[in-house]
Tab-separated table of C-alpha atoms in Angstrom:
chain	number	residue	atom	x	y	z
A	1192	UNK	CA	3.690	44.520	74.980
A	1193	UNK	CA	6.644	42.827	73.610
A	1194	UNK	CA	8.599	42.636	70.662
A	1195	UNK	CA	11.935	40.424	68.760
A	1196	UNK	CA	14.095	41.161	66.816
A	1197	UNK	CA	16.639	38.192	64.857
A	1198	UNK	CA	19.298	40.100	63.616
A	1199	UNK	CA	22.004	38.590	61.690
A	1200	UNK	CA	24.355	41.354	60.680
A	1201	UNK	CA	25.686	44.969	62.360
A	1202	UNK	CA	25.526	47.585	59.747
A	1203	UNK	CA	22.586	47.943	56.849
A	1204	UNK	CA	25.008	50.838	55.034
A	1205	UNK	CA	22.245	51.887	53.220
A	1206	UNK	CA	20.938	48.978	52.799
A	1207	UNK	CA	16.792	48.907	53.935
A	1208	UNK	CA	14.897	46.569	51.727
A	1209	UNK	CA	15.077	43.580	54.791
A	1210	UNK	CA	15.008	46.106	58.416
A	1211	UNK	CA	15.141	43.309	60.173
A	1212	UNK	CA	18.435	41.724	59.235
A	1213	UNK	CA	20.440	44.636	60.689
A	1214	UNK	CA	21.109	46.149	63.909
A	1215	UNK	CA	21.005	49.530	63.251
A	1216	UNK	CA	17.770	49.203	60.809
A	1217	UNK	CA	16.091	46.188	62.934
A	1218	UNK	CA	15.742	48.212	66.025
A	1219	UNK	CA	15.364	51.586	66.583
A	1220	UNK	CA	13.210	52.382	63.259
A	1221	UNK	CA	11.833	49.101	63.147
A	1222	UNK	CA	10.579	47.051	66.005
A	1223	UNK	CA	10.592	50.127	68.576
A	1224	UNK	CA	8.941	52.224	66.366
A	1225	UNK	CA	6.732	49.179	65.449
A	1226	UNK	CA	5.785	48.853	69.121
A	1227	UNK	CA	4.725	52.562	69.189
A	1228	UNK	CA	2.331	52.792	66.663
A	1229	UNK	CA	0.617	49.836	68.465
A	1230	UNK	CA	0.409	51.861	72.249
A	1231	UNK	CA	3.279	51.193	73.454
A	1232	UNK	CA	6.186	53.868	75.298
A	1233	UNK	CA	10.015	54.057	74.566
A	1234	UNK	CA	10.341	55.047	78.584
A	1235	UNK	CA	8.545	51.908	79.171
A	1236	UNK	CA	10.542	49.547	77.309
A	1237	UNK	CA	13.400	47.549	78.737
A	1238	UNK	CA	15.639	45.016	76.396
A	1239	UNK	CA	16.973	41.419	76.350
A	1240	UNK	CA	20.231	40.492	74.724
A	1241	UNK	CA	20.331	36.718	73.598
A	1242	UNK	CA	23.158	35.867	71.020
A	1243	UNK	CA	26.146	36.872	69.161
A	1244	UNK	CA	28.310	33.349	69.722
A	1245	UNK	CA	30.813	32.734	67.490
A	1246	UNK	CA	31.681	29.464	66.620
A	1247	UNK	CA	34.081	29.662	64.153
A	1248	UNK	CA	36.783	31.960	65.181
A	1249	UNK	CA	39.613	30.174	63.280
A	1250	UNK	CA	38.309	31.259	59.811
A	1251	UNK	CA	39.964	33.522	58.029
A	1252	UNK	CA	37.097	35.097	56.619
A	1253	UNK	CA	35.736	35.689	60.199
A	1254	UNK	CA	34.635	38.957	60.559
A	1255	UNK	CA	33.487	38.730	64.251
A	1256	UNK	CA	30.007	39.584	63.559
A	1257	UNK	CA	28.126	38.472	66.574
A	1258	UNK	CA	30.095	40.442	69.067
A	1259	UNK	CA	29.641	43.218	66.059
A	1260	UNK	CA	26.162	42.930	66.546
A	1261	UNK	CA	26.075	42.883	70.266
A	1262	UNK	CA	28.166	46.288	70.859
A	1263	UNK	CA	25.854	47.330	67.675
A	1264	UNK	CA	22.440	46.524	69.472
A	1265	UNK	CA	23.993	47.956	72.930
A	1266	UNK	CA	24.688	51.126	71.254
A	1267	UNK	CA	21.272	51.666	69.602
A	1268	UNK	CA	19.468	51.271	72.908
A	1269	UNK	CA	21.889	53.404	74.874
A	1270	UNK	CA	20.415	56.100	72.400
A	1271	UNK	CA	17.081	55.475	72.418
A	1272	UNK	CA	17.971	55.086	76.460
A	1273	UNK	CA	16.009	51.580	76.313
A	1274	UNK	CA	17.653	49.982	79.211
A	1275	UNK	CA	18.984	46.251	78.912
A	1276	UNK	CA	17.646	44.359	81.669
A	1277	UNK	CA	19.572	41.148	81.102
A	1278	UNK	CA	21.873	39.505	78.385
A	1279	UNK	CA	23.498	36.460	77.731
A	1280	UNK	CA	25.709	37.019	74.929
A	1281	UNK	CA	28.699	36.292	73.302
A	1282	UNK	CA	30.744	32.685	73.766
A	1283	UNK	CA	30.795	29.355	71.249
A	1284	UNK	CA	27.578	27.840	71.519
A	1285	UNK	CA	23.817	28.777	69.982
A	1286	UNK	CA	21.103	29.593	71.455
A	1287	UNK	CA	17.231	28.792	71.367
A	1288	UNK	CA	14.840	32.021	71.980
A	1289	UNK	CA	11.609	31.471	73.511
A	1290	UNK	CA	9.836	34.190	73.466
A	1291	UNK	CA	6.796	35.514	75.841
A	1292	UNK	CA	5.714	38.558	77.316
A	1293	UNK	CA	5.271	37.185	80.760
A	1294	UNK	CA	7.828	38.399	82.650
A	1295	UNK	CA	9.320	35.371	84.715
A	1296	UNK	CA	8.621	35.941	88.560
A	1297	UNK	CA	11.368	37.112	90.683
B	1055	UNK	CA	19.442	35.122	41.813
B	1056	UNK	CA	17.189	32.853	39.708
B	1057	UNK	CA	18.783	29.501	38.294
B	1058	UNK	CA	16.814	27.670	35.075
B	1059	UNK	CA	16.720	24.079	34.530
B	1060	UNK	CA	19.447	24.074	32.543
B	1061	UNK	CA	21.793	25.560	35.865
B	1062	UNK	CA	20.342	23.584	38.241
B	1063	UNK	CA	20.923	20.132	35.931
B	1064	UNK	CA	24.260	21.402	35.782
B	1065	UNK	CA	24.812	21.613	39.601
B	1066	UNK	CA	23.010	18.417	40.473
B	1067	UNK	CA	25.549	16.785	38.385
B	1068	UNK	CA	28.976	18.217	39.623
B	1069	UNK	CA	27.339	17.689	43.557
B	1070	UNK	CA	26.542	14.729	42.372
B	1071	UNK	CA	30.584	13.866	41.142
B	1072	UNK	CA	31.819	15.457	44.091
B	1073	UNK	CA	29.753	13.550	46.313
B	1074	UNK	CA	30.182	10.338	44.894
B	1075	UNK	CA	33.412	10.985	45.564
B	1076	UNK	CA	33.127	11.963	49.156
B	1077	UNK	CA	30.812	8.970	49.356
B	1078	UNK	CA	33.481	6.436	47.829
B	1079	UNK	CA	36.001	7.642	50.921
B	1080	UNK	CA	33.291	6.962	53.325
B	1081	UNK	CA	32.913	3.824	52.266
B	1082	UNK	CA	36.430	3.127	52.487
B	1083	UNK	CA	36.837	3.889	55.838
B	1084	UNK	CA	33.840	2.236	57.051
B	1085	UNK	CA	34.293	-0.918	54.535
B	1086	UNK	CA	30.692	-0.724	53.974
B	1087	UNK	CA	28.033	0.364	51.514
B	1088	UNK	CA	27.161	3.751	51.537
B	1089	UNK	CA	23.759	5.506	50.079
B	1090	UNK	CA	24.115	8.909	48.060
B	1091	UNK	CA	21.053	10.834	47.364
B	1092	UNK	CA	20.424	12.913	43.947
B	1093	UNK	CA	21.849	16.718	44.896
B	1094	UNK	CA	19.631	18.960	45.533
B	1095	UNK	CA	20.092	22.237	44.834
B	1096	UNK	CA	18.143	25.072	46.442
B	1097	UNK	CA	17.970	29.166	45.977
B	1098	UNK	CA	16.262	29.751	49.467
B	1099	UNK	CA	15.529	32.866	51.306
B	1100	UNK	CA	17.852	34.279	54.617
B	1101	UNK	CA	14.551	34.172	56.271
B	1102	UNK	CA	13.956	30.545	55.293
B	1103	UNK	CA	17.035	28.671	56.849
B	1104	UNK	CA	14.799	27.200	59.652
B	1105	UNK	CA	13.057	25.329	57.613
B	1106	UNK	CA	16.184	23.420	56.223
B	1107	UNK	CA	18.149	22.976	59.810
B	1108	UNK	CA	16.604	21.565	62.675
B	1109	UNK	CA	17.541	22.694	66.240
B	1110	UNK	CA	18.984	18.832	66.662
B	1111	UNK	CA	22.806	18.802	67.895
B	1112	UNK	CA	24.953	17.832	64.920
B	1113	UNK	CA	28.433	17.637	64.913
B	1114	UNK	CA	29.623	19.626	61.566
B	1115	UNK	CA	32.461	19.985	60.079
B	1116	UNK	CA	32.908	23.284	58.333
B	1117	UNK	CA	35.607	24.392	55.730
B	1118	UNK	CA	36.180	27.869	53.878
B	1119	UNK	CA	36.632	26.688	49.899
B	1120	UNK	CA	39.831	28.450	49.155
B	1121	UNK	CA	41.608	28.764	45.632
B	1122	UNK	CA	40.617	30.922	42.875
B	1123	UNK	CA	38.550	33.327	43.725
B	1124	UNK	CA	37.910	34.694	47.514
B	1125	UNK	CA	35.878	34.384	49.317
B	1126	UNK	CA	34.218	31.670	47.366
B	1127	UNK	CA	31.815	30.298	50.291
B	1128	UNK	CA	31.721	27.667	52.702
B	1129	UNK	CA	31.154	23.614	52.623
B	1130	UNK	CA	30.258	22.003	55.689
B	1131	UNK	CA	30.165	18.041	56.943
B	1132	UNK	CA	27.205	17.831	58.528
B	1133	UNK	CA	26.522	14.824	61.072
B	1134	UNK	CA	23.303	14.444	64.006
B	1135	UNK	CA	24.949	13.393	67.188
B	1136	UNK	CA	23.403	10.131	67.113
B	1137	UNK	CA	25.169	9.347	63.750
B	1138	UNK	CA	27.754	10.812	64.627
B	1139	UNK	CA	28.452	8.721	67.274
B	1140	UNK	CA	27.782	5.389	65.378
B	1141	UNK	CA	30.611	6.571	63.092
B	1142	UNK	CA	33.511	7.415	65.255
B	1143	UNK	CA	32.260	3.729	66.795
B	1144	UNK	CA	32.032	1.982	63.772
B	1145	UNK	CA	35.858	3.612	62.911
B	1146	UNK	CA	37.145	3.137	66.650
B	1147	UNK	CA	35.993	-0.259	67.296
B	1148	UNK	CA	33.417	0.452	69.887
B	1149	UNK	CA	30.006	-0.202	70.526
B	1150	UNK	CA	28.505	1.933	73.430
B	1151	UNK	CA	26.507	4.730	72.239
B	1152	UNK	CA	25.087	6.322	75.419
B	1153	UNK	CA	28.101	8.499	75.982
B	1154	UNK	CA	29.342	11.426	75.619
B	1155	UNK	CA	31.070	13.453	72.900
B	1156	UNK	CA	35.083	13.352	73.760
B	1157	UNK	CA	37.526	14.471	72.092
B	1158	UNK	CA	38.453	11.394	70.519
B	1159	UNK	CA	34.837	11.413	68.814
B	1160	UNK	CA	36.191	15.057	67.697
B	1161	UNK	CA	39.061	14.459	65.896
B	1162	UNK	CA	37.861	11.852	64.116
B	1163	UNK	CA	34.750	13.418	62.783
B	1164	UNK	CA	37.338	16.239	61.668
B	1165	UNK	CA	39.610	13.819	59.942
B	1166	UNK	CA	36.233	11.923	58.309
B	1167	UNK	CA	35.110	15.194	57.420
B	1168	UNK	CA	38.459	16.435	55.773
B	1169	UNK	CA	38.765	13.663	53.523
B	1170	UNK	CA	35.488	13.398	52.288
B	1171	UNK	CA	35.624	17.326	51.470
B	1172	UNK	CA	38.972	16.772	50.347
B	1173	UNK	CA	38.055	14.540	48.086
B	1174	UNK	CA	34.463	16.496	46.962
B	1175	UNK	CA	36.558	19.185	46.160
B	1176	UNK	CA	38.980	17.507	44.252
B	1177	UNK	CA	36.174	16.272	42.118
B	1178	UNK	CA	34.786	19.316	41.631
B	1179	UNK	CA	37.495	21.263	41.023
B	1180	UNK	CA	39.218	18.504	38.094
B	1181	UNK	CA	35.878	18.802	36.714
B	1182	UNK	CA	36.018	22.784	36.178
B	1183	UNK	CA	39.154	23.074	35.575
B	1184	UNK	CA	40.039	25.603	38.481
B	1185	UNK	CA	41.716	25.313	42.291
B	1186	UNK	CA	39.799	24.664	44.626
B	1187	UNK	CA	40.655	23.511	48.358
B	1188	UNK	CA	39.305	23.518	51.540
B	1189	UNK	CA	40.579	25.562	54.475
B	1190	UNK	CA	41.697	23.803	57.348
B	1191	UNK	CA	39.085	22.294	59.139
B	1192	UNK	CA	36.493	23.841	62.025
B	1193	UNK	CA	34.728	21.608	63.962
B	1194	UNK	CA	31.447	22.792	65.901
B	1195	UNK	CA	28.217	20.363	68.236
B	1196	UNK	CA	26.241	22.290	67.715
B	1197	UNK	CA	22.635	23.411	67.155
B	1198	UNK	CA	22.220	23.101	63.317
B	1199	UNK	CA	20.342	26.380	62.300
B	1200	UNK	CA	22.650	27.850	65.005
B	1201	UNK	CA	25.890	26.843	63.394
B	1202	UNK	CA	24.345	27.986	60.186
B	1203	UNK	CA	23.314	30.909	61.138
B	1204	UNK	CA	27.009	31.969	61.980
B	1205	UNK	CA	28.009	30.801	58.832
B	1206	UNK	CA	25.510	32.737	56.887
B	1207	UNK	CA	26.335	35.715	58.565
B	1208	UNK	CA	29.256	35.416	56.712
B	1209	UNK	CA	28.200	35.135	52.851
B	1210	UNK	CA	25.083	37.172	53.221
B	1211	UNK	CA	25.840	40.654	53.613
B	1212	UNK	CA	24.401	41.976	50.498
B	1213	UNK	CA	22.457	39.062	49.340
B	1214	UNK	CA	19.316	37.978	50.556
B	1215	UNK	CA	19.105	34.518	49.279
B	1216	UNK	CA	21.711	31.601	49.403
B	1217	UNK	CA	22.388	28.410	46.997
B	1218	UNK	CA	22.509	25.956	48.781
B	1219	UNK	CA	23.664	22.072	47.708
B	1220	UNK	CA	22.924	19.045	49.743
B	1221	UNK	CA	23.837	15.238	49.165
B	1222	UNK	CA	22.768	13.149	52.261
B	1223	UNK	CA	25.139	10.144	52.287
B	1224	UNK	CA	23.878	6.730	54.019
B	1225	UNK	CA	25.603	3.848	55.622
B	1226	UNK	CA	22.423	1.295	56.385
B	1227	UNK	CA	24.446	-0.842	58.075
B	1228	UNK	CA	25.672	0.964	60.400
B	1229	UNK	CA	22.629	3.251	60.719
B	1230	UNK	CA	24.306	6.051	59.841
B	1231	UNK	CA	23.028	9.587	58.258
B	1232	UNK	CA	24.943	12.941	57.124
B	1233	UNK	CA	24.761	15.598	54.995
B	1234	UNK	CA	27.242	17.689	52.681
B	1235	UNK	CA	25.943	21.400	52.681
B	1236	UNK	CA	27.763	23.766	49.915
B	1237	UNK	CA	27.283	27.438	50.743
B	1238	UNK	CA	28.932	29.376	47.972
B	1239	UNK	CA	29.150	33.134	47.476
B	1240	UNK	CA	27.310	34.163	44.369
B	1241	UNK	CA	30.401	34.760	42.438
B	1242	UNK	CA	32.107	31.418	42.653
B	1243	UNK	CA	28.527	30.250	41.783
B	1244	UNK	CA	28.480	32.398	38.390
B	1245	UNK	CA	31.934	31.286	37.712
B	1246	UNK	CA	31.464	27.571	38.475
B	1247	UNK	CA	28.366	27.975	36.056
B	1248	UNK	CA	30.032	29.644	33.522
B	1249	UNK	CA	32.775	26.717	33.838
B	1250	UNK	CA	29.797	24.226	33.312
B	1251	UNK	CA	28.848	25.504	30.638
B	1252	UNK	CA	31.612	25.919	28.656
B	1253	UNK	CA	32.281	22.095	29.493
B	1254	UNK	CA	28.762	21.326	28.104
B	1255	UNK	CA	28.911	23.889	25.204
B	1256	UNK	CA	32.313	23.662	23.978
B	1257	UNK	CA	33.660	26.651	21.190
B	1258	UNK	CA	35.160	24.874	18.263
């Protein structure tokens, strides 16, 4: 089984009316628990990191929020010990998701 | 937040004097006609950006609006790469369009971009009566939801749904297509309503 989550911001504070547009409200009470109540096991679980560029790191205004939102979604699964099998994170440039539950051969 | 008729009238109109604007500088630079659409102004859902930005590479030219009130939002220059391209050509004097990027190409999409904002902003702001100006500018190729995405990030931490304003401005000649996108934070919007208002219902 398989699950994503699109998460824009770090921190709900409080905030749970839209679960999925936080870290700490998209995953662990959300899509994890989510995934439970259809069969599947938190020991069974592994994680893939995909985002948190940040192209504008001039503005003044820029709070930093994708690498907030990586070290946010790192943290969460370090608690629920969901291991993160792979990442690629962080740098200048978008990414496209594509999304399956087939693992890719290795 | 829910806009009437009324608000959303109002809007069209001062996009649609800052964009003429914007579109008269255009214009100017590429000495030929350019097309302006009516503004359209949008209250759409966080969850509902993908259906407004493609996953095409644009070249966009973003700007923090600075002035009054902070922070009052964001208002980006928005150009596919294809267009984007045919402009720096059209402005540089060359014709070869299967190429890449460089940093020529850049800078001038920066400089178009500034003046055109420049100049919507002016517009806008000698309309309402307040100071507004754009930051310095940011340029990103980019994935279009993916630059906007970042941006959001930005103005929707407590808010759910975004205003958004788009003009797409035309040169036919030159087969050339781009957008300006206003992004701005819910209170600039209130004031810049209440400002339209008291220009269309004066007190004696």
């Amino acid at each position: 089984m398989g699950g994503l989550a699109h998460v824009m911001l770090p921190e709900s504070n409080g905030k749970n009316e839209r679960p999925g547009k936080f870290a700490d409200t998209a995953v662990p009470p959300h899509l994890v628990s989510e995934m439970e109540k259809h069969g599947s096991s938190r020991r069974n679980m592994s994680a893939y990191l995909v985002g948190g560029a940040s192209m504008f790191q001039q503005f003044k205004e820029n709070l930093d929020i994708g690498n907030r939102n990586i070290i946010a979604l790192k943290k969460h699964l370090n608690e629920m010990n969901i291991p993160i099998e792979s990442e690629d994170t962080g740098g200048k440039s978008g990414r496209s998701v594509f999304f399956s539950r087939k693992r890719e051969e290795k | 937040m829910e806009l009437n008729d009324q608000q959303l009238d109002m809007l069209k109109e001062m996009g649609n004097i800052g964009a003429s604007h914007a579109a008269t500088s255009l214009s100017q630079m590429l000495m030929s006609e350019i097309e302006m659409t009516v503004p359209e102004v949008a209250v759409i859902d966080i969850s509902q950006v993908n259906k407004y930005f493609g996953e095409d590479v644009s070249a966009m030219v973003v700007f923090e609006i600075q002035g009054e009130i902070q922070p009052a939002g964001y208002i980006v220059y928005h150009v596919p790469r294809s267009s984007a391209i045919r402009l720096t050509n059209t402005m540089l004097g060359s014709t070869d369009e299967d190429r890449e990027f460089n940093e020529l190409d850049e800078s001038a999409i920066i400089e178009i971009g500034n003046i055109m904002i420049s100049h919507f902003l002016d517009a806008t702001a000698e309309l309402l009566g307040v100071v507004m100006l754009p930051s310095p500018p940011m340029m990103t190729i980019d994935m279009a939801l993916a630059a906007f995405e970042n941006i959001l990030a930005q103005v929707a931490g407590d808010i759910n749904e975004i205003i958004l304003f788009s003009t797409e401005l035309k040169s036919k000649n030159n087969d050339i297509s781009s957008t300006i996108i206003m992004l701005p934070e819910e209170q600039t919007l209130r004031q810049i309503l209440g400002l339209l208002n008291n220009l269309i219902n004066p007190e004696i």
